[in-house]
mmCIF file with all atom_site columns, C-alpha atoms in Angstrom:
data_model
loop_
_atom_site.group_PDB
_atom_site.id
_atom_site.type_symbol
_atom_site.label_atom_id
_atom_site.label_alt_id
_atom_site.label_comp_id
_atom_site.label_asym_id
_atom_site.label_entity_id
_atom_site.label_seq_id
_atom_site.pdbx_PDB_ins_code
_atom_site.Cartn_x
_atom_site.Cartn_y
_atom_site.Cartn_z
_atom_site.occupancy
_atom_site.B_iso_or_equiv
_atom_site.pdbx_formal_charge
_atom_site.auth_seq_id
_atom_site.auth_comp_id
_atom_site.auth_asym_id
_atom_site.auth_atom_id
_atom_site.pdbx_PDB_model_num
ATOM 1   C CA . UNK Y 1 1   ? 4.868   -21.986 9.295   1.00 0.00 ? 1   UNK Y CA 1
ATOM 2   C CA . UNK Y 1 2   ? 1.159   -21.698 7.299   1.00 0.00 ? 2   UNK Y CA 1
ATOM 3   C CA . UNK Y 1 3   ? -1.560  -19.702 8.998   1.00 0.00 ? 3   UNK Y CA 1
ATOM 4   C CA . UNK Y 1 4   ? -5.091  -19.263 7.458   1.00 0.00 ? 4   UNK Y CA 1
ATOM 5   C CA . UNK Y 1 5   ? -7.998  -16.762 8.169   1.00 0.00 ? 5   UNK Y CA 1
ATOM 6   C CA . UNK Y 1 6   ? -11.282 -16.704 7.360   1.00 0.00 ? 6   UNK Y CA 1
ATOM 7   C CA . UNK Y 1 7   ? -13.703 -13.983 7.274   1.00 0.00 ? 7   UNK Y CA 1
ATOM 8   C CA . UNK Y 1 8   ? -17.191 -13.407 6.098   1.00 0.00 ? 8   UNK Y CA 1
ATOM 9   C CA . UNK Y 1 9   ? -16.319 -13.316 2.458   1.00 0.00 ? 9   UNK Y CA 1
ATOM 10  C CA . UNK Y 1 10  ? -12.533 -13.809 2.554   1.00 0.00 ? 10  UNK Y CA 1
ATOM 11  C CA . UNK Y 1 11  ? -9.422  -16.245 2.933   1.00 0.00 ? 11  UNK Y CA 1
ATOM 12  C CA . UNK Y 1 12  ? -6.167  -15.025 3.801   1.00 0.00 ? 12  UNK Y CA 1
ATOM 13  C CA . UNK Y 1 13  ? -3.465  -17.313 3.564   1.00 0.00 ? 13  UNK Y CA 1
ATOM 14  C CA . UNK Y 1 14  ? 0.274   -16.951 2.933   1.00 0.00 ? 14  UNK Y CA 1
ATOM 15  C CA . UNK Y 1 15  ? 1.134   -14.960 -0.363  1.00 0.00 ? 15  UNK Y CA 1
ATOM 16  C CA . UNK Y 1 16  ? 3.840   -17.477 -2.556  1.00 0.00 ? 16  UNK Y CA 1
ATOM 17  C CA . UNK Y 1 17  ? 5.136   -17.648 -6.318  1.00 0.00 ? 17  UNK Y CA 1
ATOM 18  C CA . UNK Y 1 18  ? 1.518   -19.453 -6.998  1.00 0.00 ? 18  UNK Y CA 1
ATOM 19  C CA . UNK Y 1 19  ? 0.209   -16.345 -6.920  1.00 0.00 ? 19  UNK Y CA 1
ATOM 20  C CA . UNK Y 1 20  ? 2.910   -14.835 -9.127  1.00 0.00 ? 20  UNK Y CA 1
ATOM 21  C CA . UNK Y 1 21  ? 0.353   -13.937 -12.244 1.00 0.00 ? 21  UNK Y CA 1
ATOM 22  C CA . UNK Y 1 22  ? -2.326  -12.081 -10.067 1.00 0.00 ? 22  UNK Y CA 1
ATOM 23  C CA . UNK Y 1 23  ? 0.092   -10.115 -7.555  1.00 0.00 ? 23  UNK Y CA 1
ATOM 24  C CA . UNK Y 1 24  ? 1.711   -9.466  -10.841 1.00 0.00 ? 24  UNK Y CA 1
ATOM 25  C CA . UNK Y 1 25  ? -1.347  -7.595  -12.534 1.00 0.00 ? 25  UNK Y CA 1
ATOM 26  C CA . UNK Y 1 26  ? -1.847  -5.134  -9.522  1.00 0.00 ? 26  UNK Y CA 1
ATOM 27  C CA . UNK Y 1 27  ? 1.283   -4.458  -8.888  1.00 0.00 ? 27  UNK Y CA 1
ATOM 28  C CA . UNK Y 1 28  ? 2.506   -3.318  -12.233 1.00 0.00 ? 28  UNK Y CA 1
ATOM 29  C CA . UNK Y 1 29  ? -0.723  -1.531  -12.690 1.00 0.00 ? 29  UNK Y CA 1
ATOM 30  C CA . UNK Y 1 30  ? 0.140   2.046   -12.618 1.00 0.00 ? 30  UNK Y CA 1
ATOM 31  C CA . UNK Y 1 31  ? -3.407  3.192   -11.146 1.00 0.00 ? 31  UNK Y CA 1
ATOM 32  C CA . UNK Y 1 32  ? -3.842  0.118   -8.866  1.00 0.00 ? 32  UNK Y CA 1
ATOM 33  C CA . UNK Y 1 33  ? -0.282  1.335   -7.329  1.00 0.00 ? 33  UNK Y CA 1
ATOM 34  C CA . UNK Y 1 34  ? -0.343  5.376   -7.387  1.00 0.00 ? 34  UNK Y CA 1
ATOM 35  C CA . UNK Y 1 35  ? 0.301   5.310   -3.474  1.00 0.00 ? 35  UNK Y CA 1
ATOM 36  C CA . UNK Y 1 36  ? 2.999   2.612   -3.282  1.00 0.00 ? 36  UNK Y CA 1
ATOM 37  C CA . UNK Y 1 37  ? 6.433   3.316   -2.431  1.00 0.00 ? 37  UNK Y CA 1
ATOM 38  C CA . UNK Y 1 38  ? 7.981   0.252   -3.877  1.00 0.00 ? 38  UNK Y CA 1
ATOM 39  C CA . UNK Y 1 39  ? 5.696   0.030   -7.422  1.00 0.00 ? 39  UNK Y CA 1
ATOM 40  C CA . UNK Y 1 40  ? 4.728   -0.254  -9.858  1.00 0.00 ? 40  UNK Y CA 1
ATOM 41  C CA . UNK Y 1 41  ? 6.894   -3.474  -10.876 1.00 0.00 ? 41  UNK Y CA 1
ATOM 42  C CA . UNK Y 1 42  ? 7.842   -2.711  -14.404 1.00 0.00 ? 42  UNK Y CA 1
ATOM 43  C CA . UNK Y 1 43  ? 8.988   -6.367  -14.509 1.00 0.00 ? 43  UNK Y CA 1
ATOM 44  C CA . UNK Y 1 44  ? 7.331   -9.552  -13.902 1.00 0.00 ? 44  UNK Y CA 1
ATOM 45  C CA . UNK Y 1 45  ? 11.342  -10.753 -11.907 1.00 0.00 ? 45  UNK Y CA 1
ATOM 46  C CA . UNK Y 1 46  ? 10.330  -8.001  -9.323  1.00 0.00 ? 46  UNK Y CA 1
ATOM 47  C CA . UNK Y 1 47  ? 7.265   -9.106  -8.276  1.00 0.00 ? 47  UNK Y CA 1
ATOM 48  C CA . UNK Y 1 48  ? 8.864   -13.145 -8.679  1.00 0.00 ? 48  UNK Y CA 1
ATOM 49  C CA . UNK Y 1 49  ? 12.002  -11.785 -6.360  1.00 0.00 ? 49  UNK Y CA 1
ATOM 50  C CA . UNK Y 1 50  ? 9.820   -10.354 -3.937  1.00 0.00 ? 50  UNK Y CA 1
ATOM 51  C CA . UNK Y 1 51  ? 7.116   -13.404 -3.686  1.00 0.00 ? 51  UNK Y CA 1
ATOM 52  C CA . UNK Y 1 52  ? 10.132  -15.270 -3.451  1.00 0.00 ? 52  UNK Y CA 1
ATOM 53  C CA . UNK Y 1 53  ? 11.206  -13.052 -0.243  1.00 0.00 ? 53  UNK Y CA 1
ATOM 54  C CA . UNK Y 1 54  ? 7.706   -13.884 1.514   1.00 0.00 ? 54  UNK Y CA 1
ATOM 55  C CA . UNK Y 1 55  ? 8.000   -17.421 0.928   1.00 0.00 ? 55  UNK Y CA 1
ATOM 56  C CA . UNK Y 1 56  ? 11.076  -17.380 2.445   1.00 0.00 ? 56  UNK Y CA 1
ATOM 57  C CA . UNK Y 1 57  ? 9.627   -15.507 5.416   1.00 0.00 ? 57  UNK Y CA 1
ATOM 58  C CA . UNK Y 1 58  ? 6.470   -17.898 5.809   1.00 0.00 ? 58  UNK Y CA 1
ATOM 59  C CA . UNK Y 1 59  ? 9.110   -21.014 5.990   1.00 0.00 ? 59  UNK Y CA 1
ATOM 60  C CA . UNK Y 1 60  ? 10.701  -19.217 9.350   1.00 0.00 ? 60  UNK Y CA 1
ATOM 61  C CA . UNK Y 1 61  ? 9.132   -20.567 12.447  1.00 0.00 ? 61  UNK Y CA 1
ATOM 62  C CA . UNK Y 1 62  ? 8.696   -16.514 13.839  1.00 0.00 ? 62  UNK Y CA 1
ATOM 63  C CA . UNK Y 1 63  ? 8.527   -14.805 11.032  1.00 0.00 ? 63  UNK Y CA 1
ATOM 64  C CA . UNK Y 1 64  ? 9.840   -10.725 10.821  1.00 0.00 ? 64  UNK Y CA 1
ATOM 65  C CA . UNK Y 1 65  ? 6.590   -10.338 8.279   1.00 0.00 ? 65  UNK Y CA 1
ATOM 66  C CA . UNK Y 1 66  ? 3.461   -11.684 7.518   1.00 0.00 ? 66  UNK Y CA 1
ATOM 67  C CA . UNK Y 1 67  ? 2.220   -10.878 3.877   1.00 0.00 ? 67  UNK Y CA 1
ATOM 68  C CA . UNK Y 1 68  ? -1.095  -12.909 3.499   1.00 0.00 ? 68  UNK Y CA 1
ATOM 69  C CA . UNK Y 1 69  ? -2.999  -13.243 -0.081  1.00 0.00 ? 69  UNK Y CA 1
ATOM 70  C CA . UNK Y 1 70  ? -6.483  -12.034 0.096   1.00 0.00 ? 70  UNK Y CA 1
ATOM 71  C CA . UNK Y 1 71  ? -8.564  -14.467 -1.774  1.00 0.00 ? 71  UNK Y CA 1
ATOM 72  C CA . UNK Y 1 72  ? -12.174 -14.138 -3.180  1.00 0.00 ? 72  UNK Y CA 1
ATOM 73  C CA . UNK Y 1 73  ? -14.336 -17.122 -4.422  1.00 0.00 ? 73  UNK Y CA 1
ATOM 74  C CA . UNK Y 1 74  ? -10.745 -18.636 -4.596  1.00 0.00 ? 74  UNK Y CA 1
ATOM 75  C CA . UNK Y 1 75  ? -8.902  -15.800 -7.105  1.00 0.00 ? 75  UNK Y CA 1
ATOM 76  C CA . UNK Y 1 76  ? -6.103  -13.908 -4.797  1.00 0.00 ? 76  UNK Y CA 1
ATOM 77  C CA . UNK Y 1 77  ? -7.711  -9.887  -5.768  1.00 0.00 ? 77  UNK Y CA 1
ATOM 78  C CA . UNK Y 1 78  ? -5.135  -8.961  -3.340  1.00 0.00 ? 78  UNK Y CA 1
ATOM 79  C CA . UNK Y 1 79  ? -2.813  -8.685  -0.434  1.00 0.00 ? 79  UNK Y CA 1
ATOM 80  C CA . UNK Y 1 80  ? -2.316  -7.676  3.347   1.00 0.00 ? 80  UNK Y CA 1
ATOM 81  C CA . UNK Y 1 81  ? 0.144   -7.984  5.641   1.00 0.00 ? 81  UNK Y CA 1
ATOM 82  C CA . UNK Y 1 82  ? 2.266   -7.081  9.044   1.00 0.00 ? 82  UNK Y CA 1
ATOM 83  C CA . UNK Y 1 83  ? 5.690   -6.214  9.577   1.00 0.00 ? 83  UNK Y CA 1
ATOM 84  C CA . UNK Y 1 84  ? 7.156   -6.235  12.872  1.00 0.00 ? 84  UNK Y CA 1
ATOM 85  C CA . UNK Y 1 85  ? 10.063  -4.536  14.753  1.00 0.00 ? 85  UNK Y CA 1
ATOM 86  C CA . UNK Y 1 86  ? 13.106  -6.047  16.395  1.00 0.00 ? 86  UNK Y CA 1
ATOM 87  C CA . UNK Y 1 87  ? 11.262  -7.223  19.402  1.00 0.00 ? 87  UNK Y CA 1
ATOM 88  C CA . UNK Y 1 88  ? 7.815   -8.182  17.621  1.00 0.00 ? 88  UNK Y CA 1
ATOM 89  C CA . UNK Y 1 89  ? 6.054   -5.247  20.230  1.00 0.00 ? 89  UNK Y CA 1
ATOM 90  C CA . UNK Y 1 90  ? 5.057   -3.477  17.315  1.00 0.00 ? 90  UNK Y CA 1
ATOM 91  C CA . UNK Y 1 91  ? 3.590   -4.172  13.557  1.00 0.00 ? 91  UNK Y CA 1
ATOM 92  C CA . UNK Y 1 92  ? 2.971   -1.926  10.720  1.00 0.00 ? 92  UNK Y CA 1
ATOM 93  C CA . UNK Y 1 93  ? -0.099  -2.628  8.771   1.00 0.00 ? 93  UNK Y CA 1
ATOM 94  C CA . UNK Y 1 94  ? -0.051  -2.476  4.634   1.00 0.00 ? 94  UNK Y CA 1
ATOM 95  C CA . UNK Y 1 95  ? -2.754  -3.570  1.646   1.00 0.00 ? 95  UNK Y CA 1
ATOM 96  C CA . UNK Y 1 96  ? -3.394  -3.580  -1.748  1.00 0.00 ? 96  UNK Y CA 1
ATOM 97  C CA . UNK Y 1 97  ? -6.216  -4.595  -3.828  1.00 0.00 ? 97  UNK Y CA 1
ATOM 98  C CA . UNK Y 1 98  ? -7.014  -4.743  -7.080  1.00 0.00 ? 98  UNK Y CA 1
ATOM 99  C CA . UNK Y 1 99  ? -8.499  -1.913  -8.795  1.00 0.00 ? 99  UNK Y CA 1
ATOM 100 C CA . UNK Y 1 100 ? -11.315 -4.258  -9.578  1.00 0.00 ? 100 UNK Y CA 1
ATOM 101 C CA . UNK Y 1 101 ? -12.530 -4.820  -6.148  1.00 0.00 ? 101 UNK Y CA 1
ATOM 102 C CA . UNK Y 1 102 ? -12.270 -1.507  -4.873  1.00 0.00 ? 102 UNK Y CA 1
ATOM 103 C CA . UNK Y 1 103 ? -15.034 0.009   -2.902  1.00 0.00 ? 103 UNK Y CA 1
ATOM 104 C CA . UNK Y 1 104 ? -16.119 -2.805  -2.136  1.00 0.00 ? 104 UNK Y CA 1
ATOM 105 C CA . UNK Y 1 105 ? -14.970 -3.497  1.404   1.00 0.00 ? 105 UNK Y CA 1
ATOM 106 C CA . UNK Y 1 106 ? -12.298 -6.089  0.960   1.00 0.00 ? 106 UNK Y CA 1
ATOM 107 C CA . UNK Y 1 107 ? -9.055  -4.113  2.010   1.00 0.00 ? 107 UNK Y CA 1
ATOM 108 C CA . UNK Y 1 108 ? -11.163 -2.990  5.499   1.00 0.00 ? 108 UNK Y CA 1
ATOM 109 C CA . UNK Y 1 109 ? -12.146 -6.431  6.121   1.00 0.00 ? 109 UNK Y CA 1
ATOM 110 C CA . UNK Y 1 110 ? -8.667  -8.199  5.298   1.00 0.00 ? 110 UNK Y CA 1
ATOM 111 C CA . UNK Y 1 111 ? -6.855  -5.387  7.420   1.00 0.00 ? 111 UNK Y CA 1
ATOM 112 C CA . UNK Y 1 112 ? -9.273  -6.003  10.297  1.00 0.00 ? 112 UNK Y CA 1
ATOM 113 C CA . UNK Y 1 113 ? -8.416  -9.514  10.314  1.00 0.00 ? 113 UNK Y CA 1
ATOM 114 C CA . UNK Y 1 114 ? -4.946  -9.443  10.003  1.00 0.00 ? 114 UNK Y CA 1
ATOM 115 C CA . UNK Y 1 115 ? -5.031  -6.327  13.086  1.00 0.00 ? 115 UNK Y CA 1
ATOM 116 C CA . UNK Y 1 116 ? -7.049  -9.071  15.338  1.00 0.00 ? 116 UNK Y CA 1
ATOM 117 C CA . UNK Y 1 117 ? -4.190  -11.573 14.346  1.00 0.00 ? 117 UNK Y CA 1
ATOM 118 C CA . UNK Y 1 118 ? -1.494  -9.227  15.025  1.00 0.00 ? 118 UNK Y CA 1
ATOM 119 C CA . UNK Y 1 119 ? -3.085  -8.244  18.616  1.00 0.00 ? 119 UNK Y CA 1
ATOM 120 C CA . UNK Y 1 120 ? -4.364  -11.963 19.492  1.00 0.00 ? 120 UNK Y CA 1
ATOM 121 C CA . UNK Y 1 121 ? -2.212  -14.028 17.912  1.00 0.00 ? 121 UNK Y CA 1
ATOM 122 C CA . UNK Y 1 122 ? 0.938   -11.942 17.354  1.00 0.00 ? 122 UNK Y CA 1
ATOM 123 C CA . UNK Y 1 123 ? 0.652   -10.185 21.067  1.00 0.00 ? 123 UNK Y CA 1
ATOM 124 C CA . UNK Y 1 124 ? 1.870   -6.768  19.454  1.00 0.00 ? 124 UNK Y CA 1
ATOM 125 C CA . UNK Y 1 125 ? 1.173   -3.537  21.794  1.00 0.00 ? 125 UNK Y CA 1
ATOM 126 C CA . UNK Y 1 126 ? 1.133   -1.265  18.997  1.00 0.00 ? 126 UNK Y CA 1
ATOM 127 C CA . UNK Y 1 127 ? -0.125  -0.984  14.816  1.00 0.00 ? 127 UNK Y CA 1
ATOM 128 C CA . UNK Y 1 128 ? 1.228   1.681   12.685  1.00 0.00 ? 128 UNK Y CA 1
ATOM 129 C CA . UNK Y 1 129 ? 0.195   2.665   9.127   1.00 0.00 ? 129 UNK Y CA 1
ATOM 130 C CA . UNK Y 1 130 ? 1.546   5.104   7.605   1.00 0.00 ? 130 UNK Y CA 1
ATOM 131 C CA . UNK Y 1 131 ? 0.353   6.449   3.630   1.00 0.00 ? 131 UNK Y CA 1
ATOM 132 C CA . UNK Y 1 132 ? 0.525   9.459   1.501   1.00 0.00 ? 132 UNK Y CA 1
ATOM 133 C CA . UNK Y 1 133 ? -1.674  12.158  2.424   1.00 0.00 ? 133 UNK Y CA 1
ATOM 134 C CA . UNK Y 1 134 ? -3.506  11.813  -1.044  1.00 0.00 ? 134 UNK Y CA 1
ATOM 135 C CA . UNK Y 1 135 ? -4.939  8.806   -0.474  1.00 0.00 ? 135 UNK Y CA 1
ATOM 136 C CA . UNK Y 1 136 ? -7.798  9.474   1.465   1.00 0.00 ? 136 UNK Y CA 1
ATOM 137 C CA . UNK Y 1 137 ? -9.360  6.076   1.031   1.00 0.00 ? 137 UNK Y CA 1
ATOM 138 C CA . UNK Y 1 138 ? -5.956  4.714   2.547   1.00 0.00 ? 138 UNK Y CA 1
ATOM 139 C CA . UNK Y 1 139 ? -6.329  6.880   5.856   1.00 0.00 ? 139 UNK Y CA 1
ATOM 140 C CA . UNK Y 1 140 ? -9.994  6.375   6.145   1.00 0.00 ? 140 UNK Y CA 1
ATOM 141 C CA . UNK Y 1 141 ? -9.464  2.805   6.343   1.00 0.00 ? 141 UNK Y CA 1
ATOM 142 C CA . UNK Y 1 142 ? -7.234  3.137   9.078   1.00 0.00 ? 142 UNK Y CA 1
ATOM 143 C CA . UNK Y 1 143 ? -9.689  5.396   10.764  1.00 0.00 ? 143 UNK Y CA 1
ATOM 144 C CA . UNK Y 1 144 ? -12.285 2.694   10.790  1.00 0.00 ? 144 UNK Y CA 1
ATOM 145 C CA . UNK Y 1 145 ? -9.692  0.028   11.997  1.00 0.00 ? 145 UNK Y CA 1
ATOM 146 C CA . UNK Y 1 146 ? -9.319  2.232   14.907  1.00 0.00 ? 146 UNK Y CA 1
ATOM 147 C CA . UNK Y 1 147 ? -5.928  3.891   14.235  1.00 0.00 ? 147 UNK Y CA 1
ATOM 148 C CA . UNK Y 1 148 ? -5.568  7.512   15.080  1.00 0.00 ? 148 UNK Y CA 1
ATOM 149 C CA . UNK Y 1 149 ? -3.754  10.088  13.005  1.00 0.00 ? 149 UNK Y CA 1
ATOM 150 C CA . UNK Y 1 150 ? 0.150   10.214  15.136  1.00 0.00 ? 150 UNK Y CA 1
ATOM 151 C CA . UNK Y 1 151 ? 2.022   12.239  12.942  1.00 0.00 ? 151 UNK Y CA 1
ATOM 152 C CA . UNK Y 1 152 ? 1.311   14.039  9.403   1.00 0.00 ? 152 UNK Y CA 1
ATOM 153 C CA . UNK Y 1 153 ? 4.902   16.173  9.488   1.00 0.00 ? 153 UNK Y CA 1
ATOM 154 C CA . UNK Y 1 154 ? 6.929   13.194  8.276   1.00 0.00 ? 154 UNK Y CA 1
ATOM 155 C CA . UNK Y 1 155 ? 7.529   12.568  3.941   1.00 0.00 ? 155 UNK Y CA 1
ATOM 156 C CA . UNK Y 1 156 ? 7.928   9.997   1.613   1.00 0.00 ? 156 UNK Y CA 1
ATOM 157 C CA . UNK Y 1 157 ? 9.765   9.611   -1.293  1.00 0.00 ? 157 UNK Y CA 1
ATOM 158 C CA . UNK Y 1 158 ? 9.409   7.937   -4.338  1.00 0.00 ? 158 UNK Y CA 1
ATOM 159 C CA . UNK Y 1 159 ? 11.898  5.981   -5.685  1.00 0.00 ? 159 UNK Y CA 1
ATOM 160 C CA . UNK Y 1 160 ? 11.301  5.624   -9.614  1.00 0.00 ? 160 UNK Y CA 1
ATOM 161 C CA . UNK Y 1 161 ? 9.778   9.564   -9.603  1.00 0.00 ? 161 UNK Y CA 1
ATOM 162 C CA . UNK Y 1 162 ? 12.022  10.825  -6.777  1.00 0.00 ? 162 UNK Y CA 1
ATOM 163 C CA . UNK Y 1 163 ? 8.893   12.892  -5.498  1.00 0.00 ? 163 UNK Y CA 1
ATOM 164 C CA . UNK Y 1 164 ? 8.849   13.556  -1.744  1.00 0.00 ? 164 UNK Y CA 1
ATOM 165 C CA . UNK Y 1 165 ? 5.064   14.324  -0.436  1.00 0.00 ? 165 UNK Y CA 1
ATOM 166 C CA . UNK Y 1 166 ? 3.820   14.274  2.894   1.00 0.00 ? 166 UNK Y CA 1
ATOM 167 C CA . UNK Y 1 167 ? 3.175   10.741  4.740   1.00 0.00 ? 167 UNK Y CA 1
ATOM 168 C CA . UNK Y 1 168 ? 0.901   10.639  7.537   1.00 0.00 ? 168 UNK Y CA 1
ATOM 169 C CA . UNK Y 1 169 ? 1.020   7.995   9.980   1.00 0.00 ? 169 UNK Y CA 1
ATOM 170 C CA . UNK Y 1 170 ? -1.642  6.063   11.755  1.00 0.00 ? 170 UNK Y CA 1
ATOM 171 C CA . UNK Y 1 171 ? -1.602  4.381   15.059  1.00 0.00 ? 171 UNK Y CA 1
ATOM 172 C CA . UNK Y 1 172 ? -3.446  2.054   17.903  1.00 0.00 ? 172 UNK Y CA 1
ATOM 173 C CA . UNK Y 1 173 ? -2.044  1.508   21.226  1.00 0.00 ? 173 UNK Y CA 1
ATOM 174 C CA . UNK Y 1 174 ? -2.815  -2.038  22.899  1.00 0.00 ? 174 UNK Y CA 1
ATOM 175 C CA . UNK Y 1 175 ? -3.709  -1.764  26.540  1.00 0.00 ? 175 UNK Y CA 1
#
């Protein structure tokens, strides 16, 4: 499957192995991936494994998740995704943007486009997103997307540091 989304400033297209260098640049950067559970990638091989899995998912007729490259002026600056539950009625949104492009509204623009894609094209009836409680920028973005706080009593554990912190879960139910 191949699907593109165009916004005012961005092109969202399937993330793939051709994005290796740009994905590795932000996914291996500790500051860029501070609040990401499975990052930073400490080897390029881990990024290759991730991109191989994403490419395989895009080759399915009905993917379980859609990982889009965020393209700005022909440069891949991040990724945005929606992962579907088993019956594909619900989706979980996620995003990451290279820190050089933070605070310019690109994550919000990309996430809003994928939110609309999930609702209008995939027919999901509920969207969720979660983050470390310290990630103010992420939960504010969720609020701007129209998601509301569903739970603040969960936890997440970062595998590399074994640190456990409070996790916020935001959601939006579509009528």
